[in-house]
Tab-separated table of C-alpha atoms and ligand atoms in Angstrom:
chain	number	residue	atom	x	y	z
A	6	MET	CA	122.180	93.443	67.173
A	7	PRO	CA	120.245	91.265	69.664
A	8	THR	CA	116.855	89.959	68.538
A	9	ALA	CA	113.708	89.794	70.666
A	10	LEU	CA	110.549	87.886	69.720
A	11	ILE	CA	107.390	89.160	71.404
A	12	THR	CA	104.027	87.348	71.570
A	13	GLY	CA	101.116	89.720	72.306
A	14	ILE	CA	102.744	92.456	70.229
A	15	THR	CA	99.405	94.214	69.666
A	16	GLY	CA	98.619	94.536	73.331
A	17	GLN	CA	99.531	97.395	75.719
A	18	ASP	CA	102.629	95.667	77.084
A	19	GLY	CA	103.761	94.422	73.673
A	20	GLN	CA	103.772	97.990	72.363
A	21	TYR	CA	105.692	99.451	75.352
A	22	LEU	CA	108.174	96.580	75.342
A	23	ALA	CA	108.787	96.903	71.578
A	24	GLU	CA	109.511	100.605	72.018
A	25	HIS	CA	111.820	99.958	74.970
A	26	LEU	CA	113.805	97.206	73.245
A	27	HIS	CA	114.034	99.164	69.978
A	28	GLY	CA	115.459	102.058	72.021
A	29	GLU	CA	118.008	99.595	73.459
A	30	GLY	CA	119.176	98.669	69.942
A	31	TYR	CA	117.242	95.412	69.486
A	32	ARG	CA	115.779	93.913	66.337
A	33	VAL	CA	112.157	93.448	67.444
A	34	VAL	CA	109.936	90.729	65.934
A	35	GLY	CA	106.278	90.308	66.847
A	36	LEU	CA	104.300	87.105	66.580
A	37	MET	CA	101.047	87.823	64.705
A	38	THR	CA	98.052	85.485	64.852
A	39	GLY	CA	95.501	84.923	62.113
A	40	GLN	CA	95.039	85.407	58.400
A	41	HIS	CA	95.488	89.056	57.445
A	42	ASN	CA	95.029	90.187	61.021
A	43	PRO	CA	93.779	93.815	60.836
A	44	ARG	CA	95.924	94.600	63.875
A	45	SER	CA	99.041	94.140	61.738
A	46	GLU	CA	98.224	97.486	60.104
A	47	THR	CA	98.096	99.194	63.527
A	48	VAL	CA	101.480	97.721	64.421
A	49	ALA	CA	102.941	98.804	61.066
A	50	ALA	CA	101.662	102.360	61.672
A	51	ASP	CA	102.613	102.714	65.376
A	52	LEU	CA	105.709	100.543	65.533
A	53	PRO	CA	107.205	100.647	61.983
A	54	TYR	CA	110.454	99.036	63.081
A	55	VAL	CA	108.719	95.824	64.300
A	56	GLU	CA	108.949	92.888	61.934
A	57	LEU	CA	105.944	90.548	62.041
A	58	VAL	CA	106.107	86.786	61.829
A	59	PRO	CA	103.041	84.519	61.620
A	60	GLY	CA	102.345	82.149	64.462
A	61	ASP	CA	99.821	81.180	67.107
A	62	LEU	CA	100.163	80.064	70.719
A	63	ALA	CA	97.625	77.313	69.887
A	64	ASP	CA	99.902	75.773	67.243
A	65	LEU	CA	103.265	74.289	68.190
A	66	ALA	CA	104.510	73.869	64.608
A	67	SER	CA	103.924	77.579	63.913
A	68	LEU	CA	105.950	78.503	67.023
A	69	ILE	CA	108.834	76.283	65.938
A	70	ALA	CA	108.768	77.925	62.498
A	71	ALA	CA	108.662	81.427	64.018
A	72	LEU	CA	111.669	80.631	66.245
A	73	GLU	CA	113.636	79.047	63.387
A	74	TYR	CA	113.010	82.073	61.205
A	75	THR	CA	113.598	84.722	63.891
A	76	GLN	CA	116.592	83.152	65.680
A	77	PRO	CA	115.844	85.210	68.811
A	78	ASP	CA	118.142	85.876	71.740
A	79	GLU	CA	115.133	86.683	73.929
A	80	VAL	CA	111.490	85.589	73.792
A	81	TYR	CA	108.816	87.522	75.724
A	82	ASN	CA	105.525	85.670	76.118
A	83	LEU	CA	102.966	88.414	76.600
A	84	GLY	CA	100.262	86.756	74.473
A	85	ALA	CA	97.179	85.539	76.350
A	86	ILE	CA	93.460	85.753	76.796
A	87	SER	CA	94.120	88.441	79.403
A	88	PHE	CA	90.639	89.637	80.375
A	89	VAL	CA	89.573	87.874	83.558
A	90	ALA	CA	85.825	88.384	82.947
A	91	LEU	CA	86.098	86.805	79.480
A	92	SER	CA	87.933	83.796	80.934
A	93	PHE	CA	84.760	82.869	82.890
A	94	LYS	CA	82.842	82.800	79.601
A	95	GLN	CA	85.522	81.021	77.543
A	96	PRO	CA	87.420	78.923	80.082
A	97	GLU	CA	88.622	76.287	77.620
A	98	LEU	CA	90.020	78.856	75.181
A	99	THR	CA	91.713	80.611	78.112
A	100	ALA	CA	93.288	77.386	79.334
A	101	ASN	CA	94.499	76.624	75.828
A	102	ILE	CA	96.043	80.023	75.008
A	103	THR	CA	96.964	81.454	78.430
A	104	GLY	CA	98.006	78.137	79.938
A	105	LEU	CA	98.965	75.557	77.300
A	106	GLY	CA	100.324	78.310	75.061
A	107	VAL	CA	103.205	78.735	77.532
A	108	LEU	CA	103.982	75.022	77.373
A	109	ARG	CA	103.968	75.052	73.570
A	110	LEU	CA	106.288	78.052	73.429
A	111	LEU	CA	108.714	76.498	75.955
A	112	GLU	CA	108.629	73.199	74.042
A	113	ALA	CA	109.392	75.074	70.832
A	114	ILE	CA	112.304	76.878	72.500
A	115	ARG	CA	113.610	73.597	73.920
A	116	LEU	CA	113.449	71.896	70.495
A	117	VAL	CA	114.862	74.807	68.485
A	118	GLY	CA	117.500	75.965	70.997
A	119	GLY	CA	119.397	72.653	71.158
A	120	VAL	CA	122.216	71.960	73.591
A	121	ASP	CA	123.369	74.915	75.737
A	122	ASN	CA	120.161	76.629	74.663
A	123	PRO	CA	120.999	80.340	74.266
A	124	ILE	CA	117.362	81.572	74.117
A	125	ARG	CA	116.230	83.568	77.166
A	126	PHE	CA	112.506	83.332	77.966
A	127	TYR	CA	110.210	85.708	79.834
A	128	GLN	CA	106.758	84.550	81.005
A	129	ALA	CA	104.137	87.140	81.858
A	130	SER	CA	102.856	85.691	85.102
A	131	SER	CA	100.188	87.590	86.976
A	132	SER	CA	99.160	88.715	90.437
A	133	GLU	CA	95.777	87.110	89.623
A	134	MET	CA	97.509	83.860	90.606
A	135	PHE	CA	97.385	85.005	94.275
A	136	GLY	CA	93.592	85.273	94.016
A	137	LYS	CA	92.136	84.659	97.465
A	138	VAL	CA	95.302	86.015	99.055
A	139	ARG	CA	96.994	84.029	101.822
A	140	GLU	CA	99.164	86.949	103.017
A	141	THR	CA	99.568	90.674	102.453
A	142	PRO	CA	101.613	92.009	100.744
A	143	GLN	CA	102.170	89.205	98.244
A	144	ASN	CA	105.717	88.199	97.307
A	145	GLU	CA	107.437	85.501	95.233
A	146	LEU	CA	106.857	82.886	98.005
A	147	THR	CA	103.168	83.626	98.698
A	148	PRO	CA	101.034	80.516	98.054
A	149	LEU	CA	98.857	80.687	94.917
A	150	HIS	CA	95.056	80.475	95.066
A	151	PRO	CA	93.584	81.508	91.715
A	152	ARG	CA	89.951	82.661	91.506
A	153	SER	CA	89.278	82.496	87.779
A	154	PRO	CA	89.971	80.330	84.693
A	155	TYR	CA	92.467	83.054	83.753
A	156	GLY	CA	94.215	82.832	87.144
A	157	SER	CA	94.335	79.011	86.938
A	158	ALA	CA	95.802	79.128	83.448
A	159	LYS	CA	98.450	81.610	84.590
A	160	VAL	CA	99.375	79.313	87.506
A	161	PHE	CA	99.912	76.508	85.006
A	162	GLY	CA	102.083	78.754	82.825
A	163	HIS	CA	104.043	79.938	85.875
A	164	HIS	CA	104.785	76.447	87.176
A	165	THR	CA	105.598	75.205	83.672
A	166	THR	CA	108.148	78.020	83.279
A	167	VAL	CA	109.809	77.092	86.565
A	168	ASN	CA	109.700	73.439	85.583
A	169	TYR	CA	111.472	74.006	82.227
A	170	ARG	CA	114.138	76.016	84.025
A	171	GLU	CA	114.687	73.223	86.542
A	172	SER	CA	114.340	70.277	84.129
A	173	TYR	CA	116.181	71.522	81.053
A	174	GLY	CA	118.285	74.385	82.400
A	175	LEU	CA	116.447	76.931	80.242
A	176	PHE	CA	117.029	80.576	81.052
A	177	ALA	CA	113.316	81.031	81.869
A	178	CYS	CA	111.987	83.815	84.107
A	179	SER	CA	108.532	84.659	85.369
A	180	GLY	CA	107.548	88.213	86.110
A	181	ILE	CA	104.628	88.219	88.512
A	182	LEU	CA	103.206	91.556	87.441
A	183	PHE	CA	100.503	93.341	89.384
A	184	ASN	CA	97.935	95.416	87.434
A	185	HIS	CA	99.616	97.877	85.112
A	186	GLU	CA	97.796	100.478	83.076
A	187	SER	CA	98.345	103.296	80.606
A	188	PRO	CA	96.523	105.309	77.969
A	189	ARG	CA	97.042	102.249	75.744
A	190	ARG	CA	95.094	99.934	78.029
A	191	GLY	CA	92.192	98.098	76.377
A	192	LEU	CA	88.730	99.575	76.964
A	193	GLU	CA	87.463	96.359	78.605
A	194	PHE	CA	89.663	96.815	81.711
A	195	VAL	CA	88.177	98.892	84.526
A	196	THR	CA	90.758	101.692	84.496
A	197	ARG	CA	90.469	102.560	80.837
A	198	LYS	CA	86.712	101.900	80.823
A	199	VAL	CA	86.465	104.555	83.535
A	200	THR	CA	88.863	107.129	82.025
A	201	ASN	CA	87.221	106.795	78.646
A	202	ALA	CA	83.782	107.247	80.209
A	203	VAL	CA	84.978	110.250	82.246
A	204	ALA	CA	86.280	111.889	79.064
A	205	ARG	CA	82.994	111.280	77.242
A	206	ILE	CA	80.899	112.523	80.180
A	207	LYS	CA	83.110	115.614	80.417
A	208	LEU	CA	82.491	116.336	76.717
A	209	GLY	CA	78.744	115.659	76.982
A	210	LEU	CA	78.905	112.515	74.862
A	211	GLN	CA	77.757	110.058	77.531
A	212	ASP	CA	75.526	110.325	80.613
A	213	GLU	CA	76.801	107.574	82.907
A	214	VAL	CA	79.054	104.564	83.251
A	215	ALA	CA	77.927	101.092	84.401
A	216	LEU	CA	80.383	99.340	86.692
A	217	GLY	CA	80.594	96.243	88.882
A	218	ASN	CA	82.418	95.776	92.187
A	219	LEU	CA	83.839	99.099	93.405
A	220	ASP	CA	85.307	97.536	96.576
A	221	ALA	CA	87.965	95.376	94.938
A	222	LYS	CA	91.477	96.661	95.642
A	223	ARG	CA	94.315	96.616	93.165
A	224	ASP	CA	98.021	97.582	93.134
A	225	TRP	CA	98.038	99.690	89.945
A	226	GLY	CA	101.276	100.774	88.251
A	227	PHE	CA	102.299	102.225	84.887
A	228	ALA	CA	102.853	99.694	82.077
A	229	GLY	CA	105.828	101.667	80.710
A	230	ASP	CA	107.632	101.151	84.024
A	231	TYR	CA	106.809	97.423	84.106
A	232	VAL	CA	108.234	96.490	80.693
A	233	ARG	CA	111.661	97.766	81.889
A	234	ALA	CA	111.509	95.098	84.582
A	235	MET	CA	110.837	92.357	82.024
A	236	HIS	CA	113.975	93.277	80.099
A	237	LEU	CA	116.071	93.561	83.294
A	238	MET	CA	115.047	90.016	84.321
A	239	LEU	CA	116.485	88.595	81.104
A	240	ARG	CA	119.734	90.578	81.507
A	241	GLN	CA	120.644	88.920	84.841
A	242	PRO	CA	123.351	86.242	85.206
A	243	GLU	CA	120.796	83.736	86.510
A	244	PRO	CA	117.076	83.215	85.691
A	245	ASP	CA	114.602	83.811	88.513
A	246	ASP	CA	111.054	84.977	89.306
A	247	TYR	CA	110.170	88.482	90.446
A	248	VAL	CA	107.107	90.313	91.768
A	249	ILE	CA	106.654	93.686	90.029
A	250	ALA	CA	104.364	96.064	91.885
A	251	THR	CA	104.129	99.518	93.443
A	252	GLY	CA	103.406	98.324	96.991
A	253	THR	CA	100.319	100.513	97.338
A	254	THR	CA	96.687	99.485	96.856
A	255	HIS	CA	93.517	101.400	96.002
A	256	ALA	CA	89.883	100.405	95.695
A	257	VAL	CA	88.230	100.668	92.277
A	258	ARG	CA	86.068	103.352	93.936
A	259	ASP	CA	89.239	105.448	94.603
A	260	PHE	CA	90.269	105.125	90.941
A	261	VAL	CA	86.848	106.271	89.828
A	262	GLN	CA	86.750	109.248	92.183
A	263	LEU	CA	90.235	110.387	91.193
A	264	ALA	CA	89.503	109.985	87.465
A	265	PHE	CA	86.373	112.159	87.703
A	266	ALA	CA	88.289	114.688	89.827
A	267	ALA	CA	91.052	114.838	87.189
A	268	ALA	CA	88.388	116.035	84.722
A	269	GLY	CA	87.078	118.585	87.219
A	270	ILE	CA	83.968	116.565	88.215
A	271	ASP	CA	83.524	116.183	91.980
A	272	ASP	CA	80.045	114.611	92.242
A	273	TRP	CA	81.159	111.355	90.548
A	274	GLU	CA	78.443	109.217	92.166
A	275	ARG	CA	75.824	110.944	89.985
A	276	TYR	CA	77.398	109.358	86.912
A	277	VAL	CA	78.078	105.824	88.122
A	278	ARG	CA	75.470	103.055	87.949
A	279	ILE	CA	76.151	99.670	89.546
A	280	ASP	CA	75.315	96.836	87.163
A	281	PRO	CA	75.341	93.186	88.361
A	282	ARG	CA	76.523	92.102	84.858
A	283	PHE	CA	79.993	93.410	85.701
A	284	PHE	CA	80.421	91.344	88.860
A	285	ARG	CA	82.445	88.126	88.592
A	286	PRO	CA	81.508	84.649	89.828
A	287	ALA	CA	84.515	84.864	92.176
A	288	GLU	CA	86.400	88.038	92.937
A	289	VAL	CA	89.994	88.844	93.863
A	290	ASP	CA	89.340	91.257	96.718
A	291	LEU	CA	92.774	92.618	97.532
A	292	LEU	CA	96.088	92.762	95.719
A	293	VAL	CA	99.189	94.537	96.932
A	294	GLY	CA	102.661	93.450	95.958
A	295	ASP	CA	106.034	93.401	97.645
A	296	ALA	CA	108.599	94.147	94.914
A	297	SER	CA	111.592	94.430	97.252
A	298	LYS	CA	113.399	91.490	95.517
A	299	ALA	CA	113.120	93.306	92.158
A	300	GLU	CA	114.463	96.466	93.742
A	301	ARG	CA	117.356	94.642	95.387
A	302	VAL	CA	118.400	92.383	92.511
A	303	LEU	CA	117.266	94.250	89.380
A	304	GLY	CA	117.576	97.781	90.698
A	305	TRP	CA	113.978	98.292	89.546
A	306	THR	CA	111.549	100.762	91.076
A	307	PRO	CA	108.349	102.220	89.587
A	308	GLN	CA	108.650	105.839	88.442
A	309	MET	CA	105.008	106.943	87.962
A	310	SER	CA	102.664	107.504	90.929
A	311	PHE	CA	99.041	106.390	91.044
A	312	GLU	CA	97.812	109.983	90.820
A	313	GLU	CA	100.025	110.677	87.762
A	314	LEU	CA	98.812	107.483	86.150
A	315	VAL	CA	95.122	108.289	86.568
A	316	THR	CA	95.611	111.891	85.398
A	317	SER	CA	97.623	110.863	82.322
A	318	MET	CA	94.918	108.386	81.287
A	319	VAL	CA	92.092	110.890	81.719
A	320	THR	CA	94.032	113.605	79.850
A	321	SER	CA	94.798	111.228	76.977
A	322	ASP	CA	91.161	110.058	76.730
A	323	ILE	CA	89.840	113.633	76.679
A	324	GLU	CA	92.256	114.375	73.794
A	325	ILE	CA	91.233	111.232	71.905
A	326	GLU	CA	87.518	112.006	72.265
A	327	ARG	CA	88.067	115.671	71.322
A	328	ARG	CA	89.926	114.663	68.169
A	329	LYS	CA	87.012	112.431	67.134
A	330	LEU	CA	84.708	115.446	67.354
A	331	LYS	CA	86.725	117.436	64.814
B	58	G4F	O1	90.583	95.939	85.173
B	58	G4F	P1	90.162	94.550	85.522
B	58	G4F	O2	89.341	93.865	84.518
B	58	G4F	O3	91.531	93.792	85.847
B	58	G4F	P2	91.857	92.436	86.671
B	58	G4F	O4	90.694	91.548	86.702
B	58	G4F	O5	92.429	92.877	87.973
B	58	G4F	O6	92.991	91.803	85.758
B	58	G4F	C1	94.049	92.565	85.200
B	58	G4F	O7	95.186	92.517	86.061
B	58	G4F	C2	95.760	91.217	86.201
B	58	G4F	C3	96.934	91.374	87.159
B	58	G4F	O8	96.460	91.187	88.469
B	58	G4F	C4	96.193	90.712	84.857
B	58	G4F	F1	96.784	89.512	84.974
B	58	G4F	C5	94.977	90.628	83.963
B	58	G4F	O9	95.343	90.164	82.657
B	58	G4F	C6	94.358	91.999	83.832
B	58	G4F	O10	95.317	92.828	83.185
B	58	G4F	O11	89.355	94.536	86.886
B	58	G4F	C7	89.875	95.127	88.070
B	58	G4F	C8	88.804	95.105	89.136
B	58	G4F	C9	88.141	93.755	89.359
B	58	G4F	O12	88.036	93.511	90.712
B	58	G4F	C10	86.742	93.920	88.787
B	58	G4F	O13	85.758	93.127	89.382
B	58	G4F	O14	87.764	95.993	88.747
B	58	G4F	C11	86.528	95.384	89.060
B	58	G4F	N1	85.502	96.018	88.224
B	58	G4F	C12	84.424	96.729	88.676
B	58	G4F	N2	83.657	97.119	87.653
B	58	G4F	C13	85.450	95.994	86.885
B	58	G4F	C14	84.298	96.679	86.537
B	58	G4F	N3	86.259	95.434	85.962
B	58	G4F	C15	85.926	95.609	84.651
B	58	G4F	N4	86.783	95.109	83.722
B	58	G4F	N5	84.817	96.296	84.271
B	58	G4F	C16	83.935	96.821	85.160
B	58	G4F	O15	82.917	97.411	84.782
């Protein structure tokens, strides 16, 4: 039975990846930060087959111990401070976890794996690295121009992954994933913030939603589709980097309009208030990815459309809010 170690096990992607790998016959181990982390109970309830091991991306010794204990065939680094807005408020923490955390994990793999290192490594790189985009659509060769402490930290993690592959021959891959959402998305991200608010407005529990920049454009896909690509990357004969995206882009405004429409509300502008607090010091205006390499080499294509994604999130949030009322 192959073993996979996942950092960021409590996040949206960690959960979908754990389910996917478990379905593929893997032993799945999740790295869990902190002393009696309350999230460990959520993982035990939702993903009972996942074994938890203590460790922190800020602590090299704990990563070495986790690898020695787990003896993984594959390591997926999904752990990060992943909220761009927070990274402006806590840039040093973001650089430490999202950036240096990658270096620590690669160092731990290098030290534990020994000669002919058998451990395969996946780094969750991000389309935020393209930032102020130099070309459209963005592909694996597009120059990077990050616009946030989060984006800068991801660039460091990305280059470090490539560097460990080239310097030490590690089987290290970077997936440059564009935005990917689901009903499991955290409430701080714009998509889930909107679908949760739509559900609450529909049920008469909330009057309005305060948002920032509605003009930013994102290439939004379904997280469940994107974790399949992570696994496929580590199953190739050679390590490489891949853009994972749908190839279509929509403004935040389009997402909002469609989410309200999915709940049967057409006059969405009545319920949206623009609040300067949700604007960022620097914005990423347009993201749209070219995933043709992933399609050609990995045989990967996204399965869920933008419309299906929005509708599934709204439907799920209405159900969640209804259940709370009972
Ligand atoms: O949902 P967001 O916070 O996601 P963002 O910043 O694009 O980052 C996400 O995708 C990246 C991949 O490109 C990941 F690497 C990263 O970890 C994360 O998953 O914001 C999307 C857009 C932004 O332009 C933001 O300014 O929505 C705009 N926005 C407008 N009003 C808002 C809001 N974003 C949030 N979170 N909240 C608002 O009220």
